[in-house]
Amino acid sequence: MKEIGHWIDGKLVAGNSGRFANVFNPATGEVQAKVALASTEELDAAIASAAKAQVAWGATNPQRRARVMMALVGLINRDMDKLAEALSSEHGKTFPDAKGDVQRGLEVIEFCIGAPQMLKGEFTDSAGPGIDMYSMRQPLGVVAGITPFNFPAMIPLWKMGPALSSGNAMILKPSERDPSVPLMLAALCKEAGLPDGVLQVVNGDKEAVDGILNSPVVQAVGFVGSTPIAQYIYERAAATGKRAQCFGGAKNHMIIMPDADMDQAADALVGAGFGAAGERCMAISVAVPVGEGTAEALRERLIPKIEKLKIGPWTAGDDVDFGPVVTAAAKANILRLVETGVQQGAELVVDGRDFRLQGYEDGFFVGAHLFDHVTPDMDIYKTEIFGPVLSMVRAQDYEEAINLAISHEYGNGTAIFTRDGDTARDFANRINIGMVGINVPIPVPLAYHTFGGWKKSGFGDLNQHGPDGFRFYTRTKTITARWPSGIKEGAALNFKAMD
Ligand code: NAD
C-alpha cells in the first residue's frame, strides 16, 4: 500500500508517528493509499526548522521572492494535467473541474507576483519639522494554513501565495482525505526556487492542528473548513494570541424574481447546485422562487435538467457532470439528511436515493435530488448538506425571500436573478452575506478581490487573497524619524502636535 508522508526541509519524508488515515478512490470505494498523521513532535520539528529558514527568506528582497511566484506559475501550468489527475483520483471531482480547482489557485499565485507592490508601505515626507514618517509591512514569521478536502489545490495556493511572497515560512496542514496535490505543489515551489524549510507540508488530523494552535512560534492561522472546526480554531488561536482567519460552512440562497430569464436561472441553478456533487462552499443549495408562477416555471425546467445529469467517475470523460462524494461517511450523511427532508414533509421531486452506477457499486456516488416546498424549520434547510441536493423554498414576495437569506446563520454567498436594477441594487445593499451574485450563481471573486463569508461562514476580520491576503500575513510597523539637524528642542514630556 502506498504511504504518503510529509514535505519537510525540501523533501518528502515518511511519517514516524505510526498513525495513518485511509485515502480512498471515491469512484471505487477502495483504499488507494495511507497518509501519515503527524505527531506533535514531528510538527514541532517542522516548525522549528521553518523558523530557521524564515530568517533569510524574510530578509530576501520582495522582488526576488516574487520571482519564485513567477516561476511557480510556469511550473503549475506545465504540470496542470498531472495535478488535476491526482486531484480527481483522490477527491473524485471531474477532470475539467479539477483543472478549475488548480486554475483558481494559480490565479492567486499570479496576483502574488505583484507582492512588492502590496508590501511597499506608506511614506510621509516632513510629517513635522525635519520628521519623516513611514509604515512598512513585515512578515509575521512562521504562519500556518489548515485546509479542507474540497479544493485541495486552490485553497492551499490561496494560503501559500500571500504568506510566502510576503516573507513568511508556512506550515501547511492539508486535508488528510486528499493529501497528494499539496505535496506536489510543495515540490513545484522548490523547483521554482523556494528555499528548503520555508514551506513545510505536514499531514495530520486534530493532533497536528492542536500542535499548531499550541505552538508559541506560529503567529497566524488561516483556516478553511466546516463551521464547528472554524469556530474552535478561531477561539483557540485567540486564546494563544495568534492572528486567525477561519472560514466555515455555507447555505447559499439564490433568489429568482418573476422577471428573471427562467431558462437562464434554471441552468444556473443546476450548475451551481450540482457541480462538484454540491461539495463547494459556494454551491447554491437553496433556490427561492418569488411567487407561485415563478416556482412552477422553475420547477418544470429544473426537473428534466436534473434528471439528465450524468454522474460518473472522472475517468469516464469530460461529459460527466459530477463524480462521487469524498467518503462513504459523507455519502451516508447526505442520504440521512435526505430522509429527514422526506420525514419532515418536504416534497422530493427528483429522488436520487436509489442511484447505482454499474461497475462502481462500491463507489461513493450519490444521485441528484430536488426538494420542493421546503420550509425554514426543516433540517435540510438549516443544515449544510454538502452534497447534490437542491431545496426549493417558495416565497410569496421579495421581502420574504431576502429575509430568508438574511435570517440564515450562514453568510458565505448568495445570488439574485432579476432583470430589475432597483431590486438587484437593494439586494446587494441589504444582504448580510459576504459574496453576492447578480445574475451570477457562483460569485467567487477573482484573485485581486477578496474572498470571505459573513456570520457563521467566517470568523476574523480579514478575507482570503486580494489585498487582505497580504494584510493577514503581514503586520504594520510605523517609524517616525528625525535626523540630528532637525532636533532643535530640549526634552518634551507631553504629547504635542508635530508642527
Ligand atoms: P473539516 O472541517 O472537516 O476539515 C478542515 C480541516 O480541519 C482539515 O485540514 C481537517 O484535518 C481539520 N480538522 C478536522 N476535524 C478537526 C478537529 N476536530 N480538530 C482540528 N482540526 C480538524 O472540513 P472538510 O470536510 O474538509 O471541508 C468541507 C467544509 O469546508 C464545508 O463545511 C465547506 O463549506 C467548508 N469550506 C468553506 C470554504 C469557505 O471559504 N468558507 C471553502 C471551502 C470549504
XYZ file of C-alpha atoms and ligand atoms in Angstrom, residues 146-151 154-155 158 173-177 204-207 209-210 213 223-230 232-233 246-250 279-282 326 384 386 410 412 435 451-453 457-458 464, ligand 1:
96
model
C -5.151 24.488 7.534
C -7.247 23.499 4.540
C -10.320 21.385 3.629
C -10.730 18.433 1.258
C -12.956 20.105 -1.301
C -10.361 22.312 -3.030
C -6.967 26.094 -4.793
C -7.152 26.715 -1.074
C -4.613 30.826 -1.627
C -1.743 21.211 7.123
C -3.911 19.999 4.229
C -6.904 17.714 4.422
C -5.949 14.130 5.176
C -8.587 12.971 2.669
C -2.263 15.135 10.062
C -5.501 15.354 11.957
C -6.602 17.025 15.194
C -3.244 16.303 16.865
C -3.957 21.101 14.306
C -3.777 21.333 18.082
C -2.568 26.089 17.919
C -8.219 28.034 8.238
C -10.887 26.862 5.805
C -13.284 24.020 6.625
C -16.531 23.322 8.451
C -18.044 25.841 10.859
C -17.607 23.952 14.156
C -13.876 23.492 13.473
C -13.525 27.068 12.189
C -12.876 26.041 17.540
C -9.693 27.180 15.790
C -11.307 30.946 9.858
C -13.768 30.294 7.068
C -16.614 27.876 7.627
C -19.632 26.241 6.038
C -22.417 27.689 3.934
C -19.209 19.857 -2.436
C -18.427 23.558 -2.863
C -18.715 26.194 -0.180
C -20.165 28.459 -2.889
C -15.460 12.164 -0.943
C -25.186 22.374 5.218
C -22.591 19.387 1.111
C -24.583 31.136 7.271
C -20.950 32.856 2.554
C -20.244 37.463 -1.674
C -12.982 36.111 -0.738
C -14.802 35.654 2.543
C -18.159 34.976 4.123
C -19.259 31.323 7.440
C -16.291 33.422 8.515
C -8.608 35.483 1.771
P -13.320 19.917 8.050
O -13.690 20.997 8.988
O -13.714 18.520 8.378
O -11.719 19.877 7.866
C -10.983 21.039 7.571
C -9.596 20.911 8.183
O -9.720 20.803 9.608
C -8.849 19.666 7.718
O -7.497 20.006 7.494
C -9.014 18.708 8.879
O -7.918 17.817 9.010
C -9.098 19.618 10.076
N -9.933 19.054 11.152
C -10.996 18.228 11.012
N -11.517 17.922 12.218
C -10.769 18.570 13.139
C -10.817 18.659 14.572
N -11.741 18.012 15.285
N -9.910 19.431 15.190
C -8.977 20.090 14.487
N -8.881 20.036 13.138
C -9.771 19.302 12.464
O -13.865 20.353 6.611
P -13.871 19.500 5.274
O -14.914 18.444 5.378
O -12.505 19.110 4.894
O -14.340 20.613 4.221
C -15.694 20.889 3.941
C -16.161 22.096 4.718
O -15.344 23.226 4.398
C -17.571 22.518 4.352
O -18.247 22.891 5.520
C -17.371 23.708 3.432
O -18.443 24.616 3.373
C -16.172 24.335 4.048
N -15.485 25.222 3.112
C -15.571 26.561 3.341
C -14.966 27.450 2.465
C -15.034 28.931 2.704
O -14.265 29.668 2.105
N -15.923 29.394 3.558
C -14.264 26.951 1.370
C -14.185 25.570 1.184
C -14.805 24.705 2.068
